[in-house]
Short mmCIF file of C-alpha atoms in Angstrom, two decimals:
data_model
loop_
_atom_site.label_atom_id
_atom_site.label_comp_id
_atom_site.label_asym_id
_atom_site.label_seq_id
_atom_site.Cartn_x
_atom_site.Cartn_y
_atom_site.Cartn_z
CA MET B 1339 -21.02 -36.75 -46.75
CA ALA B 1340 -19.33 -36.48 -43.36
CA ALA B 1341 -18.53 -39.40 -41.04
CA PHE B 1342 -18.60 -39.17 -37.26
CA THR B 1343 -17.58 -41.37 -34.36
CA THR B 1344 -19.69 -40.77 -31.26
CA ARG B 1345 -18.95 -42.06 -27.78
CA VAL B 1346 -21.69 -42.04 -25.15
CA GLU B 1347 -21.09 -42.72 -21.47
CA LEU B 1348 -24.14 -43.19 -19.29
CA HIS B 1349 -23.37 -42.25 -15.69
CA ASP B 1350 -24.31 -44.82 -13.01
CA ALA B 1351 -25.57 -47.20 -15.68
CA VAL B 1352 -26.20 -50.92 -15.73
CA SER B 1353 -25.90 -53.12 -18.82
CA SER B 1354 -29.62 -52.96 -19.60
CA ASP B 1355 -29.31 -49.15 -19.83
CA TYR B 1356 -26.81 -49.60 -22.66
CA ASP B 1357 -29.15 -52.06 -24.39
CA LYS B 1358 -31.78 -49.32 -24.40
CA LEU B 1359 -29.21 -46.73 -25.53
CA HIS B 1360 -28.22 -48.92 -28.49
CA GLU B 1361 -31.86 -49.04 -29.58
CA GLU B 1362 -32.35 -45.28 -29.13
CA MET B 1363 -29.19 -44.53 -31.10
CA LYS B 1364 -30.20 -46.94 -33.87
CA ASN B 1365 -33.59 -45.20 -34.11
CA ARG B 1366 -31.71 -41.95 -34.80
CA GLY B 1367 -29.52 -43.36 -37.58
CA PHE B 1368 -26.41 -44.39 -35.63
CA LYS B 1369 -24.68 -47.71 -36.32
CA GLN B 1370 -22.49 -49.80 -34.07
CA THR B 1371 -20.36 -50.86 -37.01
CA VAL B 1372 -17.78 -49.34 -39.32
CA ARG B 1373 -16.91 -50.45 -42.86
CA SER B 1374 -13.35 -50.71 -44.14
CA ASP B 1375 -12.22 -49.48 -47.54
CA ASP B 1376 -12.32 -53.07 -48.79
CA GLY B 1377 -15.98 -53.43 -47.76
CA ILE B 1378 -15.57 -55.48 -44.59
CA THR B 1379 -17.83 -54.46 -41.70
CA TYR B 1380 -16.46 -54.37 -38.14
CA GLN B 1381 -18.15 -54.09 -34.76
CA LEU B 1382 -17.29 -50.89 -32.87
CA PRO B 1383 -16.42 -51.01 -29.15
CA ASP B 1384 -19.37 -50.76 -26.76
CA ALA B 1385 -21.06 -47.35 -26.58
CA GLU B 1386 -19.28 -46.10 -29.71
CA TYR B 1387 -21.35 -45.30 -32.75
CA ASN B 1388 -20.87 -44.41 -36.37
CA TYR B 1389 -22.97 -41.77 -38.12
CA SER B 1390 -22.69 -40.64 -41.73
CA GLY B 1391 -24.62 -37.83 -43.33
CA ASP B 1392 -24.81 -34.21 -44.42
CA ILE B 1393 -24.93 -32.91 -40.88
CA THR B 1394 -22.68 -31.00 -38.46
CA ARG B 1395 -20.88 -32.24 -35.34
CA LEU B 1396 -23.31 -30.26 -33.20
CA GLU B 1397 -26.31 -31.85 -34.91
CA VAL B 1398 -24.82 -35.32 -34.36
CA ARG B 1399 -24.22 -34.41 -30.71
CA ASP B 1400 -27.83 -33.29 -30.36
CA LYS B 1401 -29.10 -36.57 -31.87
CA ALA B 1402 -26.98 -38.49 -29.38
CA LYS B 1403 -28.20 -36.27 -26.51
CA ALA B 1404 -31.80 -36.98 -27.49
CA ALA B 1405 -31.10 -40.73 -27.43
CA ALA B 1406 -29.15 -40.74 -24.15
CA SER B 1407 -31.72 -38.58 -22.38
CA GLN B 1408 -34.31 -41.30 -23.01
CA VAL B 1409 -32.17 -43.65 -20.91
CA LYS B 1410 -30.47 -41.62 -18.15
CA LYS B 1411 -30.45 -38.06 -16.85
CA SER B 1412 -26.67 -37.94 -16.53
CA PHE B 1413 -24.36 -38.82 -19.43
CA GLY B 1414 -21.36 -37.65 -21.42
CA ILE B 1415 -20.96 -37.50 -25.20
CA LEU B 1416 -17.94 -37.02 -27.45
CA VAL B 1417 -18.41 -36.53 -31.20
CA THR B 1418 -15.45 -36.63 -33.58
CA GLU B 1419 -15.73 -35.81 -37.26
CA SER B 1420 -13.59 -38.15 -39.32
CA ASP B 1421 -11.50 -37.62 -42.42
CA GLY B 1422 -10.53 -41.27 -42.31
CA ARG B 1423 -10.24 -44.01 -39.72
CA ALA B 1424 -7.82 -46.73 -38.77
CA TRP B 1425 -8.41 -49.53 -36.31
CA TYR B 1426 -7.02 -52.78 -35.03
CA GLY B 1427 -8.52 -55.81 -33.35
CA LEU B 1428 -12.18 -55.07 -34.04
CA GLU B 1429 -14.36 -58.10 -34.72
CA LYS B 1430 -15.71 -58.69 -38.21
CA VAL B 1431 -19.50 -58.69 -38.42
#
């Protein structure tokens, strides 16, 4: 199963737009958390999402596009497939 980090930037957005984006992304299987190897769950930075599944980077991008397009007409998306992650300073959930 592949793991992906997806960043979405809504152009000319206000905070309520991101609230709606979070809901749209959640409805498509994205999480705003990441789990460490020792089982601790951490909150990702705003507008970054975690997705795991048997799916390609392009399919993840298309899921994110479908979510973002429900909120704004103009947005940017970056999807990175992960072979492992490291982080610092994220809050525990």
